[in-house]
Coordinates of N, CA, C and O in Angstrom, one line a residue:
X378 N 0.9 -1.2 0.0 CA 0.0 0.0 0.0 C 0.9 1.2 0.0 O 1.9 1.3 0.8
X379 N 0.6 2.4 -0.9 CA 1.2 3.7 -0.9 C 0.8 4.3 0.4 O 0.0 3.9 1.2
X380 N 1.6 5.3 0.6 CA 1.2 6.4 1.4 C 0.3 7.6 1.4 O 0.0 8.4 2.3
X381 N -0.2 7.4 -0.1 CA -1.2 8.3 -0.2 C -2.1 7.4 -0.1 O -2.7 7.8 0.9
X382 N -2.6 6.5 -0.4 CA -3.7 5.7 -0.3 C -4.1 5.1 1.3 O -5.2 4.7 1.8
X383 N -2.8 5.3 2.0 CA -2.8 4.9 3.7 C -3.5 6.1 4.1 O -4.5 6.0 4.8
X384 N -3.0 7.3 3.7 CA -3.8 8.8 4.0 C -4.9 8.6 3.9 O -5.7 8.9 4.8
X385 N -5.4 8.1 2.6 CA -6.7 8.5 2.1 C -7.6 7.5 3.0 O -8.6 8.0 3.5
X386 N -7.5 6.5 3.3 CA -8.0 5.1 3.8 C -8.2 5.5 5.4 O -9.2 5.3 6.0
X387 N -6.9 6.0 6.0 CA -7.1 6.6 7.3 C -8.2 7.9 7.5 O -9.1 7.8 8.4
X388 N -8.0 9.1 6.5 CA -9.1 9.6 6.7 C -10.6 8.9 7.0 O -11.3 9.1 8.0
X389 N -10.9 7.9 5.8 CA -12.0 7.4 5.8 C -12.4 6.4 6.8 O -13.6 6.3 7.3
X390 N -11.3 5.6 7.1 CA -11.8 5.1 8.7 C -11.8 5.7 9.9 O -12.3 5.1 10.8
X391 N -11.3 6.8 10.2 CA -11.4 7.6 10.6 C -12.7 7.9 10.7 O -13.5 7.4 11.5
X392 N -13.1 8.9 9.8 CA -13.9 9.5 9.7 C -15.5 8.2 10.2 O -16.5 8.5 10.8
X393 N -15.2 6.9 9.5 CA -16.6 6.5 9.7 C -16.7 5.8 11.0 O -17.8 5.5 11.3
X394 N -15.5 5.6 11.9 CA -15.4 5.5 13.0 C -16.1 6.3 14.0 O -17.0 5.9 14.7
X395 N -15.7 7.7 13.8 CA -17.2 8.4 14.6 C -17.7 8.2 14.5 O -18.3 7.6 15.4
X396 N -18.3 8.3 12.8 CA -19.9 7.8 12.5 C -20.2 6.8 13.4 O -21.0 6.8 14.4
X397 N -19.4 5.7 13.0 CA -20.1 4.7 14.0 C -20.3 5.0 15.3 O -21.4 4.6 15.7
X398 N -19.4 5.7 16.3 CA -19.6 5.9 17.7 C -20.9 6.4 17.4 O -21.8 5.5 17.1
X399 N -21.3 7.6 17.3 CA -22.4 8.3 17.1 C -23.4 7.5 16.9 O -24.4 7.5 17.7
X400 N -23.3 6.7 15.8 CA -24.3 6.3 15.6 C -24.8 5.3 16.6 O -26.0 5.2 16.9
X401 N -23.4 4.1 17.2 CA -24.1 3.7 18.5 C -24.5 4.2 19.4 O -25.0 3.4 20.1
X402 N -24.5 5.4 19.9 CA -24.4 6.3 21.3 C -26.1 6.7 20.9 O -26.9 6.7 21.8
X403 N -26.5 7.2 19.7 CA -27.6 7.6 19.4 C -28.6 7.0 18.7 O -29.7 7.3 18.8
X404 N -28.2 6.1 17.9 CA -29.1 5.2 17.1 C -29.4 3.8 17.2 O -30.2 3.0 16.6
X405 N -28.5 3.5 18.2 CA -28.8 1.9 18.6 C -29.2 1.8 20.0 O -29.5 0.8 20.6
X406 N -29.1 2.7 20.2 CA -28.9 2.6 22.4 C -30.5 2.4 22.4 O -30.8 2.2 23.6
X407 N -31.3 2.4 21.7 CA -32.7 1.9 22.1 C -33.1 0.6 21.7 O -34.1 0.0 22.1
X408 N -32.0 -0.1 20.7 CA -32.7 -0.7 19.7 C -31.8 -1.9 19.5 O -32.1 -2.8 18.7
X409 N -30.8 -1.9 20.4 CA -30.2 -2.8 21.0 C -29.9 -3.5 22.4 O -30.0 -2.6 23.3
X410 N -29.6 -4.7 22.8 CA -29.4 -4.7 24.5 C -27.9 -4.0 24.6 O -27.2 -3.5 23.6
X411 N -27.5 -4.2 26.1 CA -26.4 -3.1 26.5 C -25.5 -3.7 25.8 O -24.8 -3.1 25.0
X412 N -25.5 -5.4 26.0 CA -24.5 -6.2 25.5 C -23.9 -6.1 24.6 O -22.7 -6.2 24.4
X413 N -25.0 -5.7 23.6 CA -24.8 -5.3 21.9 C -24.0 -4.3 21.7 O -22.9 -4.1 21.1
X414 N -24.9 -3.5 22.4 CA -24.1 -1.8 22.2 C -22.8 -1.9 22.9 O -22.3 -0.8 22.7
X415 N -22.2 -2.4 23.5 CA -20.8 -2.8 23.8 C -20.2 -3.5 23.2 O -19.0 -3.5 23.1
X416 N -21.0 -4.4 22.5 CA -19.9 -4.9 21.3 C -19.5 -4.2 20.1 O -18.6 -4.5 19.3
X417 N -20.6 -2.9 19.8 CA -20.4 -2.4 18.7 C -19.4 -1.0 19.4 O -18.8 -0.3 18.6
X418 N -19.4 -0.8 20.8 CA -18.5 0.4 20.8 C -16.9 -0.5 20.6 O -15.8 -0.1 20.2
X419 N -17.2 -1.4 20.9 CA -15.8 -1.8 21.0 C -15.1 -1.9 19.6 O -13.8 -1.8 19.6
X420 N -15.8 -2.3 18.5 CA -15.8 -1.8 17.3 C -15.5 -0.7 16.8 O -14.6 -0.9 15.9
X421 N -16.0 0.7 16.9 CA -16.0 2.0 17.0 C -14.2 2.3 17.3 O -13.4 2.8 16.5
X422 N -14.2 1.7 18.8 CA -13.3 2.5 19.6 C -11.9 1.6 18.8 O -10.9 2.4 18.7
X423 N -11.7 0.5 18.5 CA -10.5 -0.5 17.4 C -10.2 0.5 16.3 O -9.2 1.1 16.1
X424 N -11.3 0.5 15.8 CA -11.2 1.5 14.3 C -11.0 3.2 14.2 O -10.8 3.8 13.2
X425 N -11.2 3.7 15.2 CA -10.7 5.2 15.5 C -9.0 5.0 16.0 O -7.9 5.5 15.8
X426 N -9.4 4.2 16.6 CA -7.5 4.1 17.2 C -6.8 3.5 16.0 O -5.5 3.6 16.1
X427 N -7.2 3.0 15.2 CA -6.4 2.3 14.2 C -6.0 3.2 13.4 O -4.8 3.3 13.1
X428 N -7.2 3.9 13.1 CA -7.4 4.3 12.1 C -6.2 5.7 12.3 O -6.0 6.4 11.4
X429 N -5.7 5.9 13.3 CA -4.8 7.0 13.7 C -3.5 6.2 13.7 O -2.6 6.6 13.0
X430 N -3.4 5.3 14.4 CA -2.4 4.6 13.9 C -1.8 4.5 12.4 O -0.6 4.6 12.0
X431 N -2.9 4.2 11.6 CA -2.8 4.2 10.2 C -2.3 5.2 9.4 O -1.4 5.1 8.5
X432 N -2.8 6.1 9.7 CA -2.2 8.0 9.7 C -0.6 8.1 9.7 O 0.2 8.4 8.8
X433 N -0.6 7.7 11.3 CA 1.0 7.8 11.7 C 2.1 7.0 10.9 O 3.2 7.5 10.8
X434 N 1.8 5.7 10.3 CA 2.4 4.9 9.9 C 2.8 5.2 8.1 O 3.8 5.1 7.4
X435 N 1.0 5.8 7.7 CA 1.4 6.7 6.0 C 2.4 7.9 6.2 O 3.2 8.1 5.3
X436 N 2.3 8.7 7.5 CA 2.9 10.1 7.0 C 4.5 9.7 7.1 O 5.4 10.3 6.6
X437 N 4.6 8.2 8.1 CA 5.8 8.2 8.3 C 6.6 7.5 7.0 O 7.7 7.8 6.8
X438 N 5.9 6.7 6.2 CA 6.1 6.4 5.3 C 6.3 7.4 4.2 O 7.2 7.3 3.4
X439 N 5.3 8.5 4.1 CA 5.6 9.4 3.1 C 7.3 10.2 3.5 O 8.1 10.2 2.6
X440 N 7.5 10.7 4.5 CA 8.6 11.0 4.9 C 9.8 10.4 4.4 O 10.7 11.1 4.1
X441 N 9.7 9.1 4.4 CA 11.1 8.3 4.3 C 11.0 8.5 2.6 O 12.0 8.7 2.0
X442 N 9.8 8.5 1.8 CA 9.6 8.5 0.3 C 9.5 9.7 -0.2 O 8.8 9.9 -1.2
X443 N 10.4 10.7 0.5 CA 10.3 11.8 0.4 C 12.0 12.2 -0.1 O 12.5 12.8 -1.0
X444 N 12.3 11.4 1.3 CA 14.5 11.2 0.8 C 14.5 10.0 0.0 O 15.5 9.3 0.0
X445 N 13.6 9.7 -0.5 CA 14.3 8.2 -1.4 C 14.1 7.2 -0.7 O 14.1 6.2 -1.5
X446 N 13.9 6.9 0.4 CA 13.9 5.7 1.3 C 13.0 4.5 1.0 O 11.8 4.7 0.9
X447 N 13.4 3.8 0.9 CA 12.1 2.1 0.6 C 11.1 2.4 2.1 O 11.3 3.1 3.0
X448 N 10.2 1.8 1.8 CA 9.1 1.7 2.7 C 8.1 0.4 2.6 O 7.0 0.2 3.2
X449 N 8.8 -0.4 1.9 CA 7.7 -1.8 1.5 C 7.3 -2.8 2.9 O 6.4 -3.6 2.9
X450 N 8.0 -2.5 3.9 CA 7.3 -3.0 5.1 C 6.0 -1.8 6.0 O 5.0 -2.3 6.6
X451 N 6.3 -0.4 5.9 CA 5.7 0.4 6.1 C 4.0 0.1 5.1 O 3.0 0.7 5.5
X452 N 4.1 -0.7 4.1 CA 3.2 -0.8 3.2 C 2.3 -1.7 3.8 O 1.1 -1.6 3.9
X453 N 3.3 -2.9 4.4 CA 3.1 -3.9 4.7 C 2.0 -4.0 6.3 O 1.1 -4.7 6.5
X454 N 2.5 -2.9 7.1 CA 2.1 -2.5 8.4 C 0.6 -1.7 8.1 O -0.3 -1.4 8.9
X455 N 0.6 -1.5 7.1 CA -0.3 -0.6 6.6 C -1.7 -1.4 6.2 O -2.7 -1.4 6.8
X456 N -1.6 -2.1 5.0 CA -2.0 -2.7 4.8 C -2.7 -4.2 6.0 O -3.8 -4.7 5.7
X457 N -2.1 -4.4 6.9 CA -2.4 -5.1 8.1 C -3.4 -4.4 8.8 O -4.4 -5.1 9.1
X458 N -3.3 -3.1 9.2 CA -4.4 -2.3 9.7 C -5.2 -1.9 9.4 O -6.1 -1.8 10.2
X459 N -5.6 -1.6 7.7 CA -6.9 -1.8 7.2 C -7.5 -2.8 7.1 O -8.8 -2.6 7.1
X460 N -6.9 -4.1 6.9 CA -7.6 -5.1 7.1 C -8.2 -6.3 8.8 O -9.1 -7.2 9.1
X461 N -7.2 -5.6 9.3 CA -8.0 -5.9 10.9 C -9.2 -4.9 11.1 O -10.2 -5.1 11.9
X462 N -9.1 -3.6 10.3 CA -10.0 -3.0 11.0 C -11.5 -3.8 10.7 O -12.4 -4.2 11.5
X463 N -11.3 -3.7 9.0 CA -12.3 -4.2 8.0 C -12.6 -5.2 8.7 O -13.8 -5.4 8.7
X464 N -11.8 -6.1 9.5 CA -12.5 -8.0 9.5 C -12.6 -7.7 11.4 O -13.6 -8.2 11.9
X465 N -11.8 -7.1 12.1 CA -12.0 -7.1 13.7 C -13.4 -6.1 13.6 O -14.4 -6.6 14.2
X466 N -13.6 -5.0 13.1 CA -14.2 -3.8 13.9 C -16.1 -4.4 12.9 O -17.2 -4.2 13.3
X467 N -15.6 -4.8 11.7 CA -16.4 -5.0 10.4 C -17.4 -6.3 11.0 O -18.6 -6.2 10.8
X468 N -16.9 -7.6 11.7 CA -17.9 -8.3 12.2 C -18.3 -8.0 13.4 O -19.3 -8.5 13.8
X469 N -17.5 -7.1 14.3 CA -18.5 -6.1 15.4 C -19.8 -5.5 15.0 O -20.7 -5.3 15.8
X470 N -19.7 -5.3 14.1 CA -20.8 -4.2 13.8 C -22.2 -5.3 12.6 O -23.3 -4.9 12.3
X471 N -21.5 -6.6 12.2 CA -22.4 -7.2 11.7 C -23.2 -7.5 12.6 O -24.4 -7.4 12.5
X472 N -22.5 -8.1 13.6 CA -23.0 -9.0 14.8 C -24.3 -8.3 15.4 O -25.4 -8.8 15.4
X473 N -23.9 -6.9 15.8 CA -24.4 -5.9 16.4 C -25.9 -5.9 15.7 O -27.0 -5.9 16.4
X474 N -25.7 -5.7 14.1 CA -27.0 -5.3 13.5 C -27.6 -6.6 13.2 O -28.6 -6.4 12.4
X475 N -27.5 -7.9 13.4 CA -28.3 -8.9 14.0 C -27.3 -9.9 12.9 O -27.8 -10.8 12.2
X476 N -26.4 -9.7 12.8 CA -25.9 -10.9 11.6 C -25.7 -12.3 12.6 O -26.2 -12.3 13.8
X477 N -25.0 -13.2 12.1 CA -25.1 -14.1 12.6 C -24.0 -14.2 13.7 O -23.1 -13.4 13.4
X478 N -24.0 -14.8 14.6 CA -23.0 -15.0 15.8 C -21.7 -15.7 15.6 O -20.7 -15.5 16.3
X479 N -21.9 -16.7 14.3 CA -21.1 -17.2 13.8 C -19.8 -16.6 13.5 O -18.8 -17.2 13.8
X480 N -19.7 -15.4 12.8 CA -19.3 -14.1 12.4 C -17.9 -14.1 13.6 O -16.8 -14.2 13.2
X481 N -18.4 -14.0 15.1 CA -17.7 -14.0 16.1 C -16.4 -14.4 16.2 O -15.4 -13.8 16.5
X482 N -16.6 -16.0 15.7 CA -15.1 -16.7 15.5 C -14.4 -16.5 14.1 O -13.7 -17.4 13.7
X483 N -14.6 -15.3 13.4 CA -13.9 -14.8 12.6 C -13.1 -13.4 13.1 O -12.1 -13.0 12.6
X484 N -13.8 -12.8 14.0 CA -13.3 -11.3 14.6 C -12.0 -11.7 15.1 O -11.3 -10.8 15.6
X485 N -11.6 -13.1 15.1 CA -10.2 -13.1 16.1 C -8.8 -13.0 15.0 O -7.6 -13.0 15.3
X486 N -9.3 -13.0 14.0 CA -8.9 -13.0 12.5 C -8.1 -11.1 12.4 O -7.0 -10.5 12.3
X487 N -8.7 -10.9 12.4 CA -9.2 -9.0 12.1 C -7.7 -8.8 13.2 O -6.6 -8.2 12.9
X488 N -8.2 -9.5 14.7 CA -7.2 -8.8 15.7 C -6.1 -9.6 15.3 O -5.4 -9.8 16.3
X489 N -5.6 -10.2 14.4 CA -4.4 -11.1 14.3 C -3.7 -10.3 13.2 O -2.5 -10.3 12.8
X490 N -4.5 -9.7 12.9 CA -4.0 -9.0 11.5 C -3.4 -7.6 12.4 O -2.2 -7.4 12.5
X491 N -4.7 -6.6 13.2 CA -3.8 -6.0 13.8 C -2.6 -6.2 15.1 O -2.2 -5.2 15.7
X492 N -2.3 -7.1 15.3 CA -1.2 -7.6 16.4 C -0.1 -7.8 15.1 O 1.1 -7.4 15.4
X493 N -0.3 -8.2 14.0 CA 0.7 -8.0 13.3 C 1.1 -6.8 12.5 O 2.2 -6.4 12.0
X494 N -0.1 -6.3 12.7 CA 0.5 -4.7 12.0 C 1.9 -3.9 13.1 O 2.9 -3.4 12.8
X495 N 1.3 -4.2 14.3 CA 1.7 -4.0 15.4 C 3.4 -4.5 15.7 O 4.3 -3.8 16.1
X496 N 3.3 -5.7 15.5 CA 5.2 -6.5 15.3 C 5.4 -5.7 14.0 O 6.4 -5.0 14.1
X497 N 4.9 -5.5 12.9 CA 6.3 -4.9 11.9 C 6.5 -3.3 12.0 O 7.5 -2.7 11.5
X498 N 5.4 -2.8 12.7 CA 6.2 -1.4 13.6 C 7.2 -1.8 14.4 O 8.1 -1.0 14.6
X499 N 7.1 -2.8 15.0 CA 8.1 -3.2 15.7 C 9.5 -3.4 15.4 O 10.5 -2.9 16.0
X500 N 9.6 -4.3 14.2 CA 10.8 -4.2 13.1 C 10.7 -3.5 12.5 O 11.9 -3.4 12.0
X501 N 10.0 -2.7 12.1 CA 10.7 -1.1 11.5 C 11.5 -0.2 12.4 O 12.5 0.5 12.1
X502 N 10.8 -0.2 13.5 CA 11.7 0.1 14.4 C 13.3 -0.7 14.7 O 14.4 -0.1 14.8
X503 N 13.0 -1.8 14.9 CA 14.4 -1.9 14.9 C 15.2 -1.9 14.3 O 16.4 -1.8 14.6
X504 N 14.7 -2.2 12.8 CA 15.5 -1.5 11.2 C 15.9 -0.4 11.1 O 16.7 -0.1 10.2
X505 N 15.6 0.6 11.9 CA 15.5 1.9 11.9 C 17.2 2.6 12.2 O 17.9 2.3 13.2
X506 N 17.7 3.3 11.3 CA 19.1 3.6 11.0 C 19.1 4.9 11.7 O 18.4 5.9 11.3
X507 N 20.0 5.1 13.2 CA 19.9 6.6 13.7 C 20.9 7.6 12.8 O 22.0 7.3 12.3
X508 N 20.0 8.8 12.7 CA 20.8 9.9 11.4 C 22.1 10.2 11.9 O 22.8 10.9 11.3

């Protein structure tokens, strides 16, 4: 994944991450039990933090592609985060609006993806060449 496309992707999870808070806090809180609405903040609250993580990890990528620097693990970190959000935060919210339960033992999928986004920040960091 580019760095402009990490930008653009972060905006947009970003951005529908509120939505979703909001939208749980005001549109489901009647229409769901608490239980629910806790599984779907918990969804919300993955994909806003991610989604800033995601941010951090493009601009820092654009930076290094800025002096010339490779960044194909930065892509790689990147790419992990959109797709935990998509599959961790994405069957939270099916669940929520009545999908099947089944769904559940896939959400551990999503967070495996972000725990790995999570280790190759880790080795980027320790790849990391002091100036």
């Amino acid at each position: 994944m580019t760095a402009k496309t990490g930008i653009i992707l972060a905006g947009l999870l970003g951005f529908l991450g509120v939505a979703a808070g909001a939208f749980g806090a005001h549109g489901l809180r009647d229409r769901v039990s608490p239980r629910d609405l806790e599984i779907w903040h918990t969804g919300a609250h993955y994909q806003q933090l991610h989604a800033v993580v995601l941010l951090v990890v493009a601009l820092w990528a654009l930076s290094l592609q800025a002096r010339g620097e490779a960044t194909g693990l930065h892509g790689v970190a990147m790419s992990l985060f959109v797709a935990g959000i998509a599959v961790f935060s994405g069957t939270l919210y099916a669940i929520t609006l009545g999908g099947p339960r089944v769904l559940g033992a896939v959400t551990p999928l999503g967070g495996l993806c972000l725990l790995a986004g999570w280790l190759t920040i880790i080795v980027l960091g320790l790849r990391q060449v002091a100036p």
